[in-house]
CSV table of C-alpha atoms in Angstrom, one decimal:
chain,number,residue,atom,x,y,z
H,23,MET,CA,-95.1,0.2,-129.9
H,24,ASN,CA,-95.5,2.5,-126.9
H,25,ILE,CA,-97.8,1.3,-124.2
H,26,LEU,CA,-98.9,4.9,-123.7
H,27,GLN,CA,-100.7,5.0,-127.0
H,28,LEU,CA,-104.0,4.0,-125.4
H,29,LYS,CA,-106.5,5.7,-127.7
H,30,LYS,CA,-104.9,4.4,-130.9
H,31,GLN,CA,-105.1,0.8,-129.9
H,32,PRO,CA,-108.3,-1.3,-129.9
H,33,GLU,CA,-109.1,-3.3,-126.7
H,34,LEU,CA,-108.2,-6.9,-126.8
H,35,ASN,CA,-111.2,-9.0,-127.6
H,36,LEU,CA,-111.3,-11.6,-124.8
H,37,GLY,CA,-114.9,-12.8,-125.4
H,38,LEU,CA,-113.7,-16.3,-126.4
H,39,VAL,CA,-111.5,-16.4,-123.3
H,40,ASP,CA,-114.4,-15.4,-121.1
H,41,ASP,CA,-116.7,-18.1,-122.6
H,42,ILE,CA,-114.1,-20.8,-121.8
H,43,VAL,CA,-112.8,-19.6,-118.4
H,44,HIS,CA,-116.2,-19.1,-117.0
H,45,ASP,CA,-117.1,-22.7,-117.9
H,46,ARG,CA,-116.6,-24.3,-114.5
H,47,SER,CA,-115.9,-27.7,-116.0
H,48,SER,CA,-112.9,-26.4,-118.0
H,49,GLU,CA,-109.4,-26.0,-116.7
H,50,MET,CA,-108.3,-24.3,-119.9
H,51,PHE,CA,-106.7,-21.0,-120.4
H,52,VAL,CA,-106.7,-20.1,-124.0
H,53,ALA,CA,-103.1,-20.6,-125.2
H,54,SER,CA,-103.7,-18.6,-128.4
H,55,TYR,CA,-103.8,-15.5,-126.2
H,56,LEU,CA,-100.4,-16.3,-124.6
H,57,SER,CA,-97.1,-15.8,-126.3
H,58,GLU,CA,-95.4,-19.0,-127.4
H,59,SER,CA,-91.8,-19.9,-128.0
H,60,PRO,CA,-90.9,-21.6,-131.4
H,61,THR,CA,-91.2,-24.9,-129.6
H,62,GLY,CA,-94.8,-24.2,-128.5
H,63,GLU,CA,-93.9,-23.6,-124.9
H,64,ILE,CA,-96.2,-21.0,-123.2
H,65,ARG,CA,-94.3,-18.1,-121.9
H,66,LEU,CA,-96.5,-16.4,-119.4
H,67,LEU,CA,-94.3,-13.4,-118.7
H,68,GLU,CA,-94.4,-12.3,-122.4
H,69,SER,CA,-98.2,-12.5,-122.2
H,70,ILE,CA,-98.2,-10.3,-119.1
H,71,LEU,CA,-96.1,-7.7,-121.0
H,72,GLU,CA,-98.1,-7.8,-124.2
H,73,LEU,CA,-99.3,-4.4,-125.4
H,74,ASN,CA,-103.0,-4.8,-124.8
H,75,ASN,CA,-102.6,-6.2,-121.3
H,76,MET,CA,-100.1,-3.4,-120.3
H,77,GLN,CA,-102.5,-0.7,-121.8
H,78,LYS,CA,-105.3,-2.1,-119.7
H,79,ALA,CA,-103.2,-2.1,-116.6
H,80,LEU,CA,-102.0,1.4,-117.2
H,81,LYS,CA,-105.6,2.7,-117.5
H,82,ARG,CA,-106.5,0.9,-114.3
H,83,VAL,CA,-103.6,2.3,-112.2
H,84,ILE,CA,-104.3,5.8,-113.5
H,85,SER,CA,-108.0,5.6,-112.8
H,86,ASN,CA,-107.4,4.2,-109.3
H,87,LYS,CA,-105.2,7.2,-108.4
H,88,GLY,CA,-103.7,6.4,-105.0
H,89,ALA,CA,-100.8,7.8,-103.0
H,90,PRO,CA,-97.2,7.6,-104.1
H,91,GLY,CA,-94.8,4.9,-102.8
H,92,ILE,CA,-91.4,5.5,-101.2
H,93,ASP,CA,-90.0,7.1,-104.4
H,94,GLY,CA,-92.5,9.9,-104.3
H,95,MET,CA,-93.7,9.3,-107.9
H,96,THR,CA,-97.4,10.2,-108.4
H,97,VAL,CA,-99.8,8.5,-110.8
H,98,LYS,CA,-99.7,11.7,-112.9
H,99,LYS,CA,-96.0,11.3,-113.5
H,100,LEU,CA,-96.2,7.6,-114.5
H,101,SER,CA,-97.0,8.1,-118.2
H,102,LYS,CA,-94.0,10.4,-118.9
H,103,TYR,CA,-91.7,8.1,-116.9
H,104,LEU,CA,-92.8,5.1,-119.0
H,105,GLU,CA,-92.1,7.1,-122.2
H,106,ARG,CA,-88.5,7.4,-121.2
H,107,HIS,CA,-87.8,4.2,-119.4
H,108,TRP,CA,-90.2,1.5,-120.6
H,109,HIS,CA,-87.8,-0.4,-122.8
H,110,LYS,CA,-85.3,-0.7,-120.0
H,111,ILE,CA,-88.0,-1.8,-117.5
H,112,GLU,CA,-89.3,-4.4,-119.9
H,113,LYS,CA,-85.8,-5.8,-120.5
H,114,ALA,CA,-85.2,-6.0,-116.7
H,115,LEU,CA,-88.5,-7.9,-116.3
H,116,LEU,CA,-87.7,-10.4,-119.1
H,117,ASP,CA,-84.2,-11.1,-118.0
H,118,GLY,CA,-85.1,-11.4,-114.3
H,119,THR,CA,-83.2,-8.5,-113.0
H,120,TYR,CA,-86.1,-6.3,-112.1
H,121,THR,CA,-86.2,-5.5,-108.3
H,122,PRO,CA,-89.4,-4.1,-106.8
H,123,LEU,CA,-89.0,-1.2,-104.3
H,124,PRO,CA,-90.1,-1.7,-100.7
H,125,VAL,CA,-93.7,-0.7,-99.9
H,126,ARG,CA,-94.5,2.4,-97.9
H,127,ARG,CA,-96.2,1.5,-94.6
H,128,LYS,CA,-99.4,3.3,-93.7
H,129,GLU,CA,-101.6,2.5,-90.7
H,130,ILE,CA,-105.4,3.2,-90.8
H,131,ASP,CA,-107.8,2.8,-87.9
H,132,LYS,CA,-110.2,-0.2,-88.1
H,133,PRO,CA,-113.9,0.5,-87.4
H,134,ASP,CA,-113.9,-2.1,-84.6
H,135,GLY,CA,-110.7,-0.9,-83.0
H,136,GLY,CA,-107.0,-1.6,-83.8
H,137,THR,CA,-105.2,-0.7,-86.9
H,138,ARG,CA,-104.9,-2.1,-90.4
H,139,LEU,CA,-101.4,-2.1,-92.0
H,140,LEU,CA,-101.4,-1.0,-95.6
H,141,GLY,CA,-98.4,-1.4,-97.8
H,142,ILE,CA,-98.3,1.1,-100.6
H,143,PRO,CA,-96.1,0.1,-103.6
H,144,THR,CA,-94.6,2.6,-106.0
H,145,VAL,CA,-96.8,3.4,-109.0
H,146,LEU,CA,-94.5,1.5,-111.3
H,147,ASP,CA,-94.7,-1.6,-109.1
H,148,ARG,CA,-98.5,-1.1,-109.0
H,149,LEU,CA,-98.5,-1.1,-112.8
H,150,ILE,CA,-96.6,-4.4,-113.0
H,151,GLN,CA,-98.6,-6.0,-110.3
H,152,GLN,CA,-101.8,-5.0,-112.1
H,153,ALA,CA,-100.6,-6.5,-115.4
H,154,ILE,CA,-99.7,-9.8,-113.6
H,155,ALA,CA,-103.1,-9.8,-111.8
H,156,GLN,CA,-105.1,-9.4,-115.0
H,157,VAL,CA,-103.5,-12.5,-116.6
H,158,MET,CA,-103.4,-14.5,-113.5
H,159,THR,CA,-107.1,-13.9,-112.8
H,160,ARG,CA,-107.9,-15.5,-116.1
H,161,ILE,CA,-105.9,-18.5,-115.2
H,162,TRP,CA,-107.2,-18.9,-111.6
H,163,ASP,CA,-110.6,-17.3,-111.2
H,164,HIS,CA,-112.7,-20.0,-113.0
H,165,THR,CA,-111.2,-22.6,-110.6
H,166,PHE,CA,-112.4,-20.7,-107.4
H,167,SER,CA,-115.4,-21.7,-105.3
H,168,ASP,CA,-118.9,-20.5,-106.0
H,169,HIS,CA,-119.0,-19.5,-102.4
H,170,SER,CA,-116.2,-16.9,-102.8
H,171,TYR,CA,-117.2,-13.4,-103.7
H,172,GLY,CA,-114.5,-10.9,-102.8
H,173,PHE,CA,-112.2,-9.3,-105.4
H,174,ARG,CA,-113.5,-11.4,-108.3
H,175,PRO,CA,-114.9,-10.4,-111.7
H,176,LYS,CA,-118.7,-10.0,-111.9
H,177,ARG,CA,-119.1,-10.7,-108.2
H,178,SER,CA,-119.7,-8.3,-105.4
H,179,GLN,CA,-120.5,-7.9,-101.7
H,180,ALA,CA,-124.2,-7.7,-102.6
H,181,ASP,CA,-124.0,-11.2,-104.1
H,182,ALA,CA,-122.4,-12.5,-100.9
H,183,ILE,CA,-125.1,-10.9,-98.8
H,184,TYR,CA,-127.9,-12.3,-100.9
H,185,LYS,CA,-126.3,-15.8,-100.6
H,186,ALA,CA,-126.2,-15.5,-96.9
H,187,GLN,CA,-129.9,-14.4,-96.9
H,188,SER,CA,-130.8,-17.4,-98.9
H,189,TYR,CA,-129.3,-19.8,-96.3
H,190,ILE,CA,-131.4,-18.2,-93.6
H,191,LYS,CA,-134.5,-18.6,-95.7
H,192,GLU,CA,-133.7,-22.3,-96.0
H,193,GLY,CA,-133.7,-22.7,-92.2
H,194,TYR,CA,-130.0,-22.3,-91.4
H,195,PHE,CA,-130.5,-20.1,-88.3
H,196,VAL,CA,-127.1,-20.5,-86.7
H,197,ALA,CA,-124.1,-18.5,-88.0
H,198,VAL,CA,-120.5,-19.6,-87.4
H,199,ASP,CA,-118.9,-16.2,-87.8
H,200,MET,CA,-115.1,-16.5,-88.1
H,201,ASP,CA,-112.5,-13.8,-88.2
H,202,LEU,CA,-109.0,-14.4,-89.4
H,203,SER,CA,-106.5,-12.4,-87.3
H,204,LYS,CA,-104.3,-10.1,-89.5
H,205,PHE,CA,-104.7,-12.5,-92.4
H,206,PHE,CA,-102.9,-10.4,-95.0
H,207,ASP,CA,-99.9,-10.0,-92.7
H,208,ARG,CA,-99.6,-13.8,-92.0
H,209,VAL,CA,-99.8,-15.5,-95.3
H,210,ASN,CA,-97.1,-18.1,-95.5
H,211,HIS,CA,-94.9,-17.4,-98.6
H,212,ASP,CA,-93.8,-20.9,-99.2
H,213,ARG,CA,-97.3,-22.3,-99.1
H,214,LEU,CA,-98.5,-19.6,-101.4
H,215,MET,CA,-95.7,-20.1,-103.9
H,216,SER,CA,-96.3,-23.9,-104.0
H,217,ARG,CA,-100.0,-23.2,-104.8
H,218,LEU,CA,-99.0,-20.8,-107.6
H,219,ALA,CA,-96.6,-23.3,-109.1
H,220,THR,CA,-99.5,-25.8,-109.6
H,221,LYS,CA,-100.8,-23.6,-112.5
H,222,VAL,CA,-97.9,-21.3,-113.3
H,223,GLU,CA,-95.0,-23.0,-115.1
H,224,ASP,CA,-93.1,-19.9,-116.1
H,225,LYS,CA,-90.5,-19.7,-113.3
H,226,ARG,CA,-89.7,-16.0,-114.2
H,227,VAL,CA,-93.3,-15.1,-113.2
H,228,LEU,CA,-93.0,-17.1,-109.9
H,229,LYS,CA,-89.7,-15.3,-109.2
H,230,LEU,CA,-91.2,-11.9,-109.9
H,231,ILE,CA,-94.2,-12.6,-107.6
H,232,ARG,CA,-91.9,-13.7,-104.8
H,233,ALA,CA,-89.8,-10.6,-105.3
H,234,PHE,CA,-92.9,-8.5,-104.7
H,235,LEU,CA,-93.8,-10.5,-101.6
H,236,GLU,CA,-90.3,-10.1,-100.2
H,237,SER,CA,-89.7,-6.5,-101.3
H,238,GLY,CA,-89.8,-5.3,-97.7
H,239,VAL,CA,-91.5,-2.4,-95.9
H,240,MET,CA,-90.2,1.1,-95.3
H,241,ILE,CA,-91.2,2.4,-91.9
H,242,ASP,CA,-90.0,5.9,-91.0
H,243,GLY,CA,-87.0,5.5,-93.3
H,244,VAL,CA,-86.0,2.1,-91.9
H,245,LEU,CA,-86.3,-1.0,-94.1
H,246,SER,CA,-87.9,-4.1,-92.6
H,247,GLU,CA,-87.8,-7.4,-94.3
H,248,THR,CA,-91.0,-9.3,-95.1
H,249,ASP,CA,-90.9,-13.0,-94.7
H,250,GLU,CA,-94.6,-13.5,-94.6
H,251,GLY,CA,-97.8,-11.8,-95.6
H,252,THR,CA,-99.2,-10.1,-98.8
H,253,PRO,CA,-99.4,-6.4,-97.9
H,254,GLN,CA,-102.7,-4.8,-98.5
H,255,GLY,CA,-102.5,-1.9,-101.0
H,256,GLY,CA,-101.1,-3.6,-104.0
H,257,PRO,CA,-103.2,-4.8,-107.0
H,258,LEU,CA,-101.9,-8.4,-106.7
H,259,SER,CA,-102.7,-9.0,-103.0
H,260,PRO,CA,-106.5,-9.6,-103.5
H,261,LEU,CA,-105.9,-12.3,-106.0
H,262,LEU,CA,-103.1,-13.9,-103.9
H,263,SER,CA,-105.4,-13.9,-100.9
H,264,ASN,CA,-108.1,-15.7,-102.9
H,265,ILE,CA,-105.6,-18.3,-104.0
H,266,VAL,CA,-104.6,-18.9,-100.4
H,267,LEU,CA,-108.1,-19.1,-99.1
H,268,ASP,CA,-109.4,-21.2,-102.0
H,269,GLU,CA,-107.8,-24.1,-100.1
H,270,LEU,CA,-110.2,-23.3,-97.2
H,271,ASP,CA,-113.1,-23.1,-99.6
H,272,LYS,CA,-112.5,-26.5,-101.1
H,273,GLU,CA,-112.2,-28.0,-97.6
H,274,LEU,CA,-115.5,-26.5,-96.5
H,275,GLU,CA,-117.1,-27.7,-99.7
H,276,LYS,CA,-115.8,-31.2,-99.1
H,277,ARG,CA,-117.5,-31.1,-95.7
H,278,ASN,CA,-120.8,-30.1,-97.4
H,279,LEU,CA,-121.0,-26.9,-95.3
H,280,HIS,CA,-123.1,-23.9,-96.3
H,281,PHE,CA,-120.8,-20.8,-96.2
H,282,VAL,CA,-120.1,-17.5,-97.8
H,283,ARG,CA,-116.7,-15.9,-98.1
H,284,TYR,CA,-115.8,-12.4,-99.0
H,285,ALA,CA,-112.0,-11.9,-98.9
H,286,ASP,CA,-111.0,-13.0,-95.3
H,287,ASP,CA,-114.5,-12.6,-94.0
H,288,PHE,CA,-116.5,-15.8,-94.0
H,289,VAL,CA,-119.6,-17.2,-92.3
H,290,ILE,CA,-120.7,-20.8,-92.1
H,291,TYR,CA,-124.5,-21.5,-91.7
H,292,VAL,CA,-125.8,-24.5,-89.8
H,293,LYS,CA,-129.1,-25.5,-88.2
H,294,SER,CA,-128.2,-26.0,-84.5
H,295,ASP,CA,-126.0,-24.5,-81.8
H,296,VAL,CA,-124.4,-27.9,-81.2
H,297,ALA,CA,-123.4,-28.2,-84.9
H,298,GLY,CA,-122.2,-24.6,-84.8
H,299,GLU,CA,-119.8,-25.2,-81.9
H,300,ARG,CA,-118.6,-28.4,-83.5
H,301,VAL,CA,-117.9,-26.6,-86.8
H,302,MET,CA,-116.2,-23.7,-85.1
H,303,LYS,CA,-113.7,-26.1,-83.4
H,304,SER,CA,-112.9,-28.2,-86.4
H,305,VAL,CA,-112.5,-25.3,-88.8
H,306,THR,CA,-110.4,-23.4,-86.3
H,307,ARG,CA,-108.1,-26.4,-86.1
H,308,TYR,CA,-107.9,-26.7,-89.9
H,309,VAL,CA,-107.1,-23.0,-90.3
H,310,THR,CA,-104.4,-23.1,-87.6
H,311,THR,CA,-102.7,-26.4,-88.4
H,312,LYS,CA,-103.1,-26.7,-92.2
H,313,LEU,CA,-103.2,-23.1,-93.4
H,314,ARG,CA,-100.9,-21.8,-90.7
H,315,LEU,CA,-103.2,-18.8,-90.1
H,316,LYS,CA,-104.8,-17.6,-86.8
H,317,VAL,CA,-108.4,-17.2,-85.9
H,318,ASN,CA,-109.3,-14.2,-83.9
H,319,GLU,CA,-111.3,-15.7,-81.0
H,320,ASP,CA,-112.4,-12.4,-79.7
H,321,LYS,CA,-114.3,-11.5,-82.9
H,322,SER,CA,-115.3,-15.1,-83.8
H,323,ALA,CA,-118.5,-16.5,-82.4
H,324,VAL,CA,-121.5,-18.8,-82.9
H,325,GLY,CA,-124.8,-17.0,-82.8
H,326,ARG,CA,-128.0,-16.1,-84.6
H,327,PRO,CA,-127.5,-14.4,-88.0
H,328,TRP,CA,-129.5,-11.4,-87.0
H,329,ASN,CA,-127.1,-10.8,-84.0
H,330,ARG,CA,-124.0,-10.9,-86.2
H,331,LYS,CA,-122.5,-8.3,-88.6
H,332,PHE,CA,-121.6,-9.4,-92.1
H,333,LEU,CA,-120.1,-7.0,-94.5
H,334,GLY,CA,-121.6,-4.0,-92.7
H,335,ILE,CA,-125.2,-5.4,-92.5
H,336,ARG,CA,-127.4,-7.5,-90.3
H,337,PHE,CA,-130.6,-9.3,-90.9
H,338,ILE,CA,-133.9,-8.3,-89.3
H,339,THR,CA,-135.4,-11.2,-87.3
H,340,ASN,CA,-137.9,-12.6,-89.7
H,341,LYS,CA,-137.0,-16.3,-90.3
H,342,LYS,CA,-139.2,-16.8,-93.3
H,343,ASN,CA,-138.2,-13.5,-95.0
H,344,PRO,CA,-135.1,-12.0,-93.3
H,345,LYS,CA,-134.6,-8.4,-94.5
H,346,ILE,CA,-131.2,-6.8,-95.1
H,347,CYS,CA,-130.7,-4.0,-92.7
H,348,LEU,CA,-127.8,-1.5,-92.0
H,349,HIS,CA,-125.8,-2.6,-88.9
H,350,GLU,CA,-125.6,-0.2,-86.0
H,351,LYS,CA,-121.8,-0.1,-86.3
H,352,SER,CA,-122.0,0.8,-90.0
H,353,LEU,CA,-124.5,3.6,-89.2
H,354,LYS,CA,-122.2,4.9,-86.5
H,355,ARG,CA,-119.2,4.9,-88.8
H,356,PHE,CA,-121.3,6.6,-91.5
H,357,LYS,CA,-122.3,9.4,-89.1
H,358,ASP,CA,-118.7,9.8,-87.8
H,359,LYS,CA,-117.6,10.4,-91.4
H,360,ILE,CA,-120.4,13.0,-91.9
H,361,ARG,CA,-119.3,14.8,-88.8
H,362,GLU,CA,-115.8,14.9,-90.1
H,363,LEU,CA,-116.9,16.3,-93.5
H,364,THR,CA,-119.2,18.9,-91.9
H,365,SER,CA,-117.0,19.9,-89.1
H,366,ARG,CA,-117.6,23.6,-88.2
H,367,ASN,CA,-113.8,24.0,-88.1
H,368,CYS,CA,-113.2,22.7,-91.6
H,369,GLY,CA,-112.5,26.1,-93.1
H,370,ARG,CA,-114.2,25.3,-96.4
H,371,SER,CA,-117.0,27.0,-98.3
H,372,LEU,CA,-120.5,25.5,-98.1
H,373,GLN,CA,-120.3,24.6,-101.8
H,374,ARG,CA,-117.1,22.7,-101.3
H,375,VAL,CA,-118.4,20.9,-98.2
H,376,ILE,CA,-121.5,19.8,-100.1
H,377,ASP,CA,-119.4,18.6,-103.1
H,378,GLU,CA,-117.3,16.5,-100.9
H,379,LEU,CA,-120.3,15.3,-99.0
H,380,MET,CA,-122.1,14.2,-102.2
H,381,ARG,CA,-119.0,12.2,-103.3
H,382,TYR,CA,-119.0,10.3,-100.1
H,383,LEU,CA,-122.8,9.8,-100.0
H,384,LYS,CA,-122.9,8.4,-103.5
H,385,GLY,CA,-120.0,6.0,-102.8
H,386,TRP,CA,-121.5,4.9,-99.5
H,387,TRP,CA,-124.9,4.3,-101.0
H,388,GLY,CA,-123.3,2.5,-103.9
H,389,TYR,CA,-122.2,-0.1,-101.3
H,390,PHE,CA,-125.3,-0.1,-99.1
H,391,ASN,CA,-128.1,0.3,-101.6
H,392,ILE,CA,-129.1,-3.3,-101.1
H,393,ILE,CA,-130.6,-2.7,-97.7
H,394,GLU,CA,-134.3,-3.5,-97.6
H,395,SER,CA,-135.1,-1.6,-94.4
H,396,LYS,CA,-134.3,2.1,-94.4
H,397,THR,CA,-135.5,2.8,-90.9
H,398,ALA,CA,-132.0,3.7,-89.7
H,399,LEU,CA,-131.8,6.4,-92.4
H,400,SER,CA,-135.2,7.9,-91.8
H,401,ARG,CA,-133.9,11.0,-90.1
H,402,ILE,CA,-130.4,11.2,-91.5
H,403,ASP,CA,-131.3,13.8,-94.1
H,404,ASN,CA,-132.6,16.3,-91.5
H,405,TRP,CA,-129.6,15.6,-89.3
H,406,ILE,CA,-127.2,16.4,-92.2
H,407,ARG,CA,-129.0,19.6,-93.1
H,408,ARG,CA,-128.8,20.6,-89.5
H,409,ARG,CA,-125.1,20.1,-89.4
H,410,LEU,CA,-124.8,22.3,-92.5
H,411,ARG,CA,-126.8,25.0,-90.8
H,412,MET,CA,-124.5,24.7,-87.8
H,413,LEU,CA,-121.5,25.1,-90.2
H,414,MET,CA,-123.0,28.2,-91.8
H,415,TRP,CA,-123.8,29.7,-88.4
H,416,LYS,CA,-120.2,29.3,-87.4
H,417,GLN,CA,-119.0,30.8,-90.6
H,418,TRP,CA,-121.1,33.9,-89.9
H,419,LYS,CA,-118.4,34.7,-87.4
H,420,ASN,CA,-119.9,37.6,-85.4
H,421,ARG,CA,-123.2,39.1,-84.3
H,422,ARG,CA,-123.2,41.8,-87.0
H,423,THR,CA,-122.6,39.3,-89.8
H,424,ARG,CA,-125.3,37.0,-88.5
H,425,VAL,CA,-127.9,39.8,-88.2
H,426,ARG,CA,-127.1,40.9,-91.7
H,427,GLU,CA,-127.3,37.4,-93.2
H,428,LEU,CA,-130.6,36.8,-91.5
H,429,LEU,CA,-132.0,40.1,-92.8
H,430,LYS,CA,-130.8,39.3,-96.3
H,431,ARG,CA,-132.7,36.0,-96.1
H,432,GLY,CA,-136.0,37.6,-95.3
H,433,ILE,CA,-136.1,37.4,-91.4
H,434,SER,CA,-137.6,40.5,-89.8
H,435,ARG,CA,-135.3,42.9,-88.0
H,436,ARG,CA,-136.8,42.1,-84.6
H,437,TYR,CA,-136.1,38.3,-84.9
H,438,ALA,CA,-132.9,38.8,-86.9
H,439,VAL,CA,-131.4,40.8,-84.0
H,440,THR,CA,-132.6,38.6,-81.2
H,441,THR,CA,-131.4,35.5,-83.0
H,442,GLY,CA,-128.2,36.9,-84.2
H,443,CYS,CA,-127.3,38.1,-80.7
H,444,ALA,CA,-128.2,34.9,-79.0
H,445,ARG,CA,-125.5,33.2,-77.0
H,446,LYS,CA,-126.5,29.6,-77.5
H,447,ARG,CA,-123.9,27.2,-78.9
H,448,TYR,CA,-123.7,26.4,-82.6
H,449,TRP,CA,-125.5,23.1,-82.5
H,450,ARG,CA,-128.4,24.5,-80.6
H,451,MET,CA,-128.6,27.5,-82.9
H,452,SER,CA,-128.8,25.3,-85.9
H,453,ASN,CA,-132.3,24.2,-84.8
H,454,VAL,CA,-133.7,27.6,-84.0
H,455,LYS,CA,-136.8,28.5,-86.0
H,456,TRP,CA,-135.4,31.6,-87.6
H,457,VAL,CA,-132.1,29.9,-88.7
H,458,VAL,CA,-134.1,27.1,-90.2
H,459,ILE,CA,-136.3,29.6,-92.1
H,460,ALA,CA,-133.3,31.6,-93.3
H,461,LEU,CA,-131.5,28.4,-94.5
H,462,PRO,CA,-134.4,26.2,-95.8
H,463,ASN,CA,-133.9,22.8,-97.4
H,464,LYS,CA,-134.0,24.3,-100.9
H,465,THR,CA,-130.9,26.3,-100.1
H,466,PHE,CA,-128.8,23.1,-99.8
H,467,HIS,CA,-130.6,21.4,-102.7
H,468,SER,CA,-129.7,24.3,-105.0
H,469,LEU,CA,-126.1,23.7,-104.1
H,470,GLY,CA,-126.3,20.0,-105.1
H,471,LEU,CA,-127.3,18.3,-101.9
H,472,GLU,CA,-129.4,15.2,-102.5
H,473,PHE,CA,-129.8,12.0,-100.6
H,474,PRO,CA,-129.5,8.9,-102.8
H,475,TRP,CA,-131.7,6.7,-100.6
H,476,ILE,CA,-134.6,9.1,-101.0
H,477,SER,CA,-136.4,8.4,-104.3
H,478,ARG,CA,-137.8,11.5,-106.0
H,479,ALA,CA,-141.0,11.1,-107.9
């Protein structure tokens, strides 16, 4: 059976599995959904390579798109490649001879300064990692802490923020905000593999995961070995990071601390500054000595929740009813992206700019739609429209074109000439009365511009 025949095959019914693995008291993973040898031994690798799981993984990798790895193969080429080579790939995986390719290094700027190192696996390696992650999630996720929200099924950043808000309402007005320095680059492989071995008995799966961890990084054509870390960019890394940090979650639970963790972002809530300083010291010591990770002291601090940023938001100072508000840094990052999309030097048509802008606005609002105070967004819509007017004014390259366009849009010749021949810079011209009249709000609305945070009656 070819794993590419997606439409012909029904989805695997995992309702029974879901019922059991989401029962927190159960440590079961339904064996009937795993391949078994004649002796009854569960063979996890065969389960990972089963048809339904591979179909689901293929759909996910294709829908996620993403850049190619070091081999240059794109997501669009993956299906045809599998048609020709899947049997050979499957055999190599089963007999333990499959060798992942090194990841391609890409650096992206962090909002707060510095760079984040991404490791982009090849699309084939992404497919295999995704297949492993799907099965491993069902083995591990039900054992994770209720305080963990990142990269988990049916959990989101909104759930984490609401949980933090509930602690403040209960009177925990001191936040121990801790930042792990380059967490994904510093995960200890031996500790991680020993954790995995507590629930994974199939040594072939453990060997394959270690092969992905140690596949190396290609930087400017030079291969560098990786003896620590789980490079961000692969489908397996989020699950592995949760497995590593679940040890921290269990320790904090044992100490009866009130905390929220989303990936490597976590905040502990206490009731006094003294308790906050004590917790900061003891948890830092645990992270450093036990987990062999490093706390970024420059970004970690003890303070009031409304003075700290958590997942891009802050809380307005109302102890009885703290409201979720957009953080200033998130607003700045948002406006910087808008400036980039509406740059007057972009060389794109107004329609294309608005199409790209709408994709970004919808995605951005999909993340931040939980904010309860929209004051920071009160004038953003007018600012964006002004930037689009500036873009159009630049695209009307010379005086003759500007006068003609203003006349075409109903401006009298007198004002069209004086406005079109003005020597003010583009941004100032975008707010001139006759430019605003010539390019009213409905012009942009007719091209698809809408603001998702503004409800329309």
